[in-house]
């Protein structure tokens, strides 16, 4: 029972591997901390797990790819660079038998959401079926173009797997076995569609990439259900609050914008992703602590007026996180 959500890629705009210098810095800092607490540390694994992400791990560098699965269905959101690793897992699960059926829901066609497709091994296995879904009329043309020479050596028509395209209607629900999926429009150039997933009374919304320029219920209009009483919302926080105020029309949001919507619409949990490729792990942590200050002050302001604010569980997400609803 339940819905599982695995984060295979959470970086925005461009795959962003940790540099050797950054890894060197993390090791030096971790060893310094270890040295200072050496007598108290009994368990090295536990010590490393307890380090903050800028020292112990990092947030991750792969771009958009989220796996959503239930007991009967498995869906993939977007084909960012994280899709390569998910493809390896699917190959292991299926032993490369070529009988796999894979459903990929596309939000839009910016490079960071496509770049993993030519490296998705199941698409090179005869017998597999890969189904792409999207609201945009040019879904097929955009996927075909990823495999065009001279950008990639294997042309689309020579791909060994069978590939199918399905156009979704805006705000119309489709069913994948025991998961219902409804696309809603986000605020992003070249347009972009988020998805709401429903399974066994639980809801999950994917709201990336979005600037969230429409915030009020009136402005959101027919797209409001994407945010209402959602159990888990994945939201765009590419920028700090100040950057998002400066970068109008760049198509991305910040933590406080998601907090505002979630407190009003009674969202239970938010994971913030699409971290800026130019942001260090320390800068992402700083954006998280600014969002914490904003959230605490919003709670305090509501209580000062005698209101009982809706409390939200939230964090800036790391690649590799797994959640279960
Ligand atoms: Zn993106
Ligand atoms: Zn985009």
Coordinates of C-alpha atoms and ligand atoms in Angstrom, one line a residue:
X1 CA 0.0 0.0 0.0
X2 CA 1.0 3.6 -0.3
X3 CA 2.9 5.8 -2.7
X4 CA 6.7 5.8 -2.8
X5 CA 8.6 8.8 -4.1
X6 CA 12.3 8.5 -5.0
X7 CA 14.3 11.6 -5.9
X8 CA 16.8 10.7 -8.6
X9 CA 17.6 14.3 -9.7
X10 CA 16.9 17.5 -7.8
X11 CA 19.4 20.0 -9.3
X12 CA 18.1 22.8 -11.5
X13 CA 19.1 23.9 -15.0
X14 CA 22.3 22.0 -15.4
X15 CA 23.9 18.8 -14.0
X16 CA 26.3 20.0 -11.3
X17 CA 28.8 17.4 -10.1
X18 CA 30.8 18.2 -7.0
X19 CA 34.3 19.4 -8.0
X20 CA 37.5 17.7 -6.6
X21 CA 38.2 20.9 -4.6
X22 CA 34.7 20.8 -3.1
X23 CA 35.1 17.1 -2.1
X24 CA 38.6 17.9 -0.7
X25 CA 37.1 20.7 1.4
X26 CA 34.4 18.4 2.8
X27 CA 36.9 15.7 3.8
X28 CA 39.1 18.3 5.5
X29 CA 36.2 19.8 7.4
X30 CA 34.8 16.4 8.4
X31 CA 38.2 15.2 9.7
X32 CA 38.6 18.5 11.6
X33 CA 35.3 17.8 13.4
X34 CA 36.2 14.2 13.9
X35 CA 39.5 15.2 15.5
X36 CA 37.8 17.7 17.8
X37 CA 35.3 15.1 19.1
X38 CA 37.4 11.9 18.7
X39 CA 37.0 10.7 22.3
X40 CA 33.1 10.9 22.1
X41 CA 32.7 9.2 18.7
X42 CA 31.8 5.5 18.9
X43 CA 30.3 5.0 15.5
X44 CA 32.0 6.6 12.4
X45 CA 28.9 5.9 10.1
X46 CA 26.6 7.7 12.6
X47 CA 29.1 10.6 12.9
X48 CA 29.2 11.1 9.2
X49 CA 25.4 10.8 8.9
X50 CA 25.1 13.6 11.5
X51 CA 27.2 16.0 9.6
X52 CA 25.5 18.9 7.9
X53 CA 25.0 18.4 4.1
X54 CA 27.7 21.0 3.1
X55 CA 30.3 18.8 4.9
X56 CA 28.9 15.2 5.0
X57 CA 27.2 14.7 1.7
X58 CA 26.1 17.7 -0.5
X59 CA 22.6 18.1 -2.0
X60 CA 23.4 16.3 -5.3
X61 CA 24.0 17.3 -8.9
X62 CA 21.6 15.4 -11.1
X63 CA 18.8 17.2 -12.8
X64 CA 15.0 16.5 -12.7
X65 CA 13.9 12.9 -12.4
X66 CA 11.4 11.7 -9.8
X67 CA 10.1 8.1 -9.5
X68 CA 6.6 7.6 -8.2
X69 CA 5.4 4.1 -7.5
X70 CA 2.5 2.3 -6.0
X71 CA 1.9 -1.5 -5.6
X72 CA 0.6 -1.6 -9.1
X73 CA 2.1 1.3 -11.1
X74 CA 5.4 3.0 -11.6
X75 CA 5.7 6.5 -13.1
X76 CA 8.7 8.7 -13.9
X77 CA 8.5 12.5 -13.9
X78 CA 10.9 14.0 -16.4
X79 CA 14.1 12.8 -18.1
X80 CA 16.8 14.9 -16.4
X81 CA 20.3 13.4 -15.8
X82 CA 19.0 11.5 -12.8
X83 CA 17.2 9.2 -15.2
X84 CA 20.5 7.5 -16.1
X85 CA 20.8 6.0 -12.6
X86 CA 17.1 5.1 -12.5
X87 CA 17.6 3.3 -15.8
X88 CA 20.4 1.2 -14.3
X89 CA 18.1 0.2 -11.4
X90 CA 15.3 -0.8 -13.8
X91 CA 17.8 -2.9 -15.8
X92 CA 18.9 -4.7 -12.6
X93 CA 15.3 -5.3 -11.6
X94 CA 14.3 -6.7 -15.0
X95 CA 17.6 -8.5 -15.8
X96 CA 17.4 -6.7 -19.1
X97 CA 14.7 -9.0 -20.3
X98 CA 13.1 -6.5 -22.7
X99 CA 9.6 -6.8 -21.4
X100 CA 9.5 -3.6 -19.4
X101 CA 6.7 -1.0 -19.8
X102 CA 7.8 2.5 -18.6
X103 CA 5.7 5.6 -18.3
X104 CA 7.5 9.0 -18.4
X105 CA 5.4 12.2 -17.6
X106 CA 7.1 15.3 -19.1
X107 CA 6.6 18.7 -17.4
X108 CA 8.3 20.6 -20.2
X109 CA 11.3 20.4 -22.6
X110 CA 14.1 22.5 -21.1
X111 CA 17.5 20.7 -21.4
X112 CA 17.7 19.8 -17.7
X113 CA 14.5 17.8 -18.1
X114 CA 15.6 15.9 -21.2
X115 CA 19.4 15.4 -20.9
X116 CA 19.1 11.9 -19.3
X117 CA 16.9 10.4 -22.1
X118 CA 19.7 9.4 -24.4
X119 CA 21.4 7.6 -21.5
X120 CA 18.3 5.7 -20.3
X121 CA 19.5 2.2 -21.0
X122 CA 15.9 0.6 -21.2
X123 CA 15.3 2.6 -24.4
X124 CA 18.1 0.6 -26.1
X125 CA 16.6 -2.8 -25.2
X126 CA 14.4 -4.5 -27.9
X127 CA 10.9 -5.4 -26.5
X128 CA 10.7 -2.6 -23.9
X129 CA 7.9 -0.1 -24.3
X130 CA 8.5 3.5 -23.3
X131 CA 5.4 5.7 -23.1
X132 CA 5.8 9.5 -23.0
X133 CA 3.0 11.8 -21.7
X134 CA 2.7 15.5 -21.9
X135 CA 0.1 18.3 -22.3
X136 CA 2.1 20.1 -25.0
X137 CA 1.2 19.6 -28.7
X138 CA 4.8 19.2 -29.6
X139 CA 5.6 16.4 -27.1
X140 CA 6.8 13.9 -29.8
X141 CA 8.8 16.5 -31.8
X142 CA 10.6 17.5 -28.7
X143 CA 11.6 14.0 -27.7
X144 CA 12.6 13.0 -31.2
X145 CA 14.9 16.1 -31.4
X146 CA 16.9 14.8 -28.4
X147 CA 18.1 11.9 -30.5
X148 CA 18.9 13.9 -33.7
X149 CA 22.3 13.7 -35.3
X150 CA 24.8 15.3 -34.8
X151 CA 23.7 15.8 -31.2
X152 CA 23.4 12.0 -30.5
X153 CA 24.7 9.1 -32.6
X154 CA 21.5 6.9 -32.4
X155 CA 18.6 8.5 -34.2
X156 CA 15.1 8.2 -32.8
X157 CA 13.9 5.9 -35.5
X158 CA 16.7 3.4 -34.8
X159 CA 15.9 3.1 -31.1
X160 CA 15.5 -0.6 -30.2
X161 CA 12.6 -0.1 -27.7
X162 CA 9.1 0.8 -28.9
X163 CA 8.3 4.4 -28.1
X164 CA 4.7 5.8 -27.7
X165 CA 3.4 9.3 -27.2
X166 CA 0.2 10.3 -25.4
X167 CA -1.1 13.8 -25.3
X168 CA -2.8 14.7 -21.9
X169 CA -5.6 17.2 -21.6
X170 CA -5.1 20.1 -19.2
X171 CA -6.6 19.4 -15.8
X172 CA -8.1 16.1 -16.9
X173 CA -7.4 13.1 -14.8
X174 CA -5.9 9.9 -16.3
X175 CA -5.4 6.6 -14.4
X176 CA -2.3 4.4 -14.3
X177 CA -3.6 1.3 -12.5
X178 CA -4.1 2.5 -9.0
X179 CA -2.6 6.0 -9.4
X180 CA -4.6 9.0 -10.7
X181 CA -2.7 11.8 -12.4
X182 CA -3.9 15.3 -13.3
X183 CA -1.8 17.9 -15.0
X184 CA -2.0 21.6 -13.9
X185 CA -0.2 24.6 -15.4
X186 CA 2.8 26.1 -13.6
X187 CA 4.3 29.6 -14.1
X188 CA 7.3 29.0 -16.3
X189 CA 8.4 29.9 -19.8
X190 CA 7.7 27.6 -22.8
X191 CA 5.0 26.3 -20.8
X192 CA 5.4 23.8 -18.0
X193 CA 2.8 21.5 -16.4
X194 CA 3.0 20.1 -12.9
X195 CA 1.2 16.9 -11.8
X196 CA -1.0 15.9 -9.0
X197 CA -1.0 12.2 -8.0
X198 CA -3.7 10.5 -6.0
X199 CA -3.5 7.0 -4.5
X200 CA -5.4 5.4 -1.6
X201 CA -6.5 8.7 -0.2
X202 CA -3.0 10.2 -0.4
X203 CA -1.9 13.1 -2.6
X204 CA 1.4 14.2 -4.0
X205 CA 2.0 17.3 -6.2
X206 CA 5.0 18.1 -8.3
X207 CA 5.2 21.9 -8.8
X208 CA 8.6 22.3 -10.6
X209 CA 9.7 24.3 -12.7
X210 CA 7.6 27.3 -11.5
X211 CA 8.1 30.9 -10.6
X212 CA 4.7 30.7 -8.8
X213 CA 3.8 34.2 -9.9
X214 CA 0.2 33.3 -9.3
X215 CA -0.1 33.0 -5.6
X216 CA -3.7 34.0 -4.6
X217 CA -6.6 31.6 -5.0
X218 CA -8.2 33.9 -7.5
X219 CA -5.0 34.1 -9.6
X220 CA -4.5 30.3 -9.5
X221 CA -8.0 29.7 -10.6
X222 CA -8.4 26.3 -12.2
X223 CA -4.8 25.3 -11.1
X224 CA -5.6 25.7 -7.4
X225 CA -6.3 22.0 -6.8
X226 CA -2.6 21.3 -7.4
X227 CA -1.9 22.9 -4.0
X228 CA -5.0 22.2 -1.8
X229 CA -4.6 19.8 1.2
X230 CA -1.7 18.0 -0.4
X231 CA 0.2 15.4 1.6
X232 CA 3.5 16.0 -0.1
X233 CA 4.3 18.9 -2.4
X234 CA 7.6 19.2 -4.3
X235 CA 8.2 22.9 -4.9
X236 CA 10.7 25.0 -6.8
X237 CA 13.3 26.8 -4.7
X238 CA 16.0 27.6 -7.2
X239 CA 16.7 31.0 -5.6
X240 CA 17.0 32.7 -2.3
X241 CA 14.0 35.0 -1.6
X242 CA 16.0 38.1 -2.6
X243 CA 17.2 36.5 -5.9
X244 CA 13.6 35.5 -6.8
X245 CA 12.5 39.1 -6.3
X246 CA 15.3 40.2 -8.6
X247 CA 14.8 37.5 -11.3
X248 CA 11.3 38.2 -12.5
X249 CA 10.4 36.0 -15.5
X250 CA 13.3 33.6 -14.9
X251 CA 10.8 30.9 -14.2
X252 CA 11.8 29.8 -10.7
X253 CA 10.7 30.5 -7.1
X254 CA 12.1 30.4 -3.5
X255 CA 11.2 28.7 -0.2
X256 CA 9.1 31.5 1.3
X257 CA 6.7 31.4 -1.7
X258 CA 6.1 27.7 -1.2
X259 CA 5.6 28.2 2.5
X260 CA 3.0 30.9 1.9
X261 CA 0.9 28.7 -0.4
X262 CA 1.3 25.6 1.8
X263 CA 0.3 27.4 5.0
X264 CA -2.8 28.7 3.4
X265 CA -3.8 25.6 1.5
X266 CA -2.9 23.2 4.3
X267 CA -0.2 21.3 2.6
X268 CA 1.3 18.7 5.0
X269 CA 4.9 18.5 3.8
X270 CA 7.1 20.3 1.3
X271 CA 10.4 19.2 -0.3
X272 CA 12.1 22.1 -2.0
X273 CA 14.2 21.2 -5.1
X274 CA 15.7 22.6 -8.4
X275 CA 18.6 24.0 -6.5
X276 CA 20.6 26.6 -8.6
X277 CA 23.7 25.1 -10.3
X278 CA 25.7 28.1 -9.2
X279 CA 24.7 27.5 -5.5
X280 CA 27.2 25.8 -3.3
X281 CA 25.9 23.3 -0.7
X282 CA 26.6 26.0 1.9
X283 CA 24.5 28.5 -0.1
X284 CA 21.6 26.0 -0.3
X285 CA 21.8 25.6 3.5
X286 CA 21.7 29.4 3.8
X287 CA 18.6 29.6 1.6
X288 CA 17.1 26.9 3.9
X289 CA 17.8 28.8 7.0
X290 CA 16.3 32.0 5.5
X291 CA 13.2 30.0 4.7
X292 CA 13.2 28.8 8.3
X293 CA 13.3 32.4 9.6
X294 CA 10.5 33.3 7.2
X295 CA 8.4 30.3 8.3
X296 CA 8.9 30.9 12.1
X297 CA 8.0 34.6 11.7
X298 CA 4.8 33.7 9.7
X299 CA 3.8 31.3 12.5
X300 CA 4.5 34.0 15.2
X301 CA 2.6 36.7 13.2
X302 CA -0.4 34.5 12.9
X303 CA -0.4 33.6 16.6
X304 CA 0.0 37.2 17.6
X305 CA -3.3 37.9 15.9
X306 CA -4.9 35.0 17.7
X307 CA -5.0 32.7 14.7
X308 CA -4.0 29.0 14.8
X309 CA -1.6 28.8 11.7
X310 CA -1.3 25.6 9.7
X311 CA 2.1 24.0 10.5
X312 CA 4.0 22.5 7.6
X313 CA 6.8 19.9 7.7
X314 CA 9.4 21.0 5.1
X315 CA 13.0 20.8 4.1
X316 CA 15.4 21.4 1.2
X317 CA 15.7 18.0 -0.5
X318 CA 18.8 16.0 -1.3
X319 CA 19.2 13.6 -4.3
X320 CA 18.6 10.0 -3.2
X321 CA 15.8 10.8 -0.7
X322 CA 13.0 8.3 -0.6
X323 CA 9.6 9.0 0.9
X324 CA 6.5 6.9 1.5
X325 CA 3.0 8.2 1.8
Ligands
LIG1 ZN1 14.4 22.8 -14.9
LIG2 ZN1 12.5 24.9 -17.1

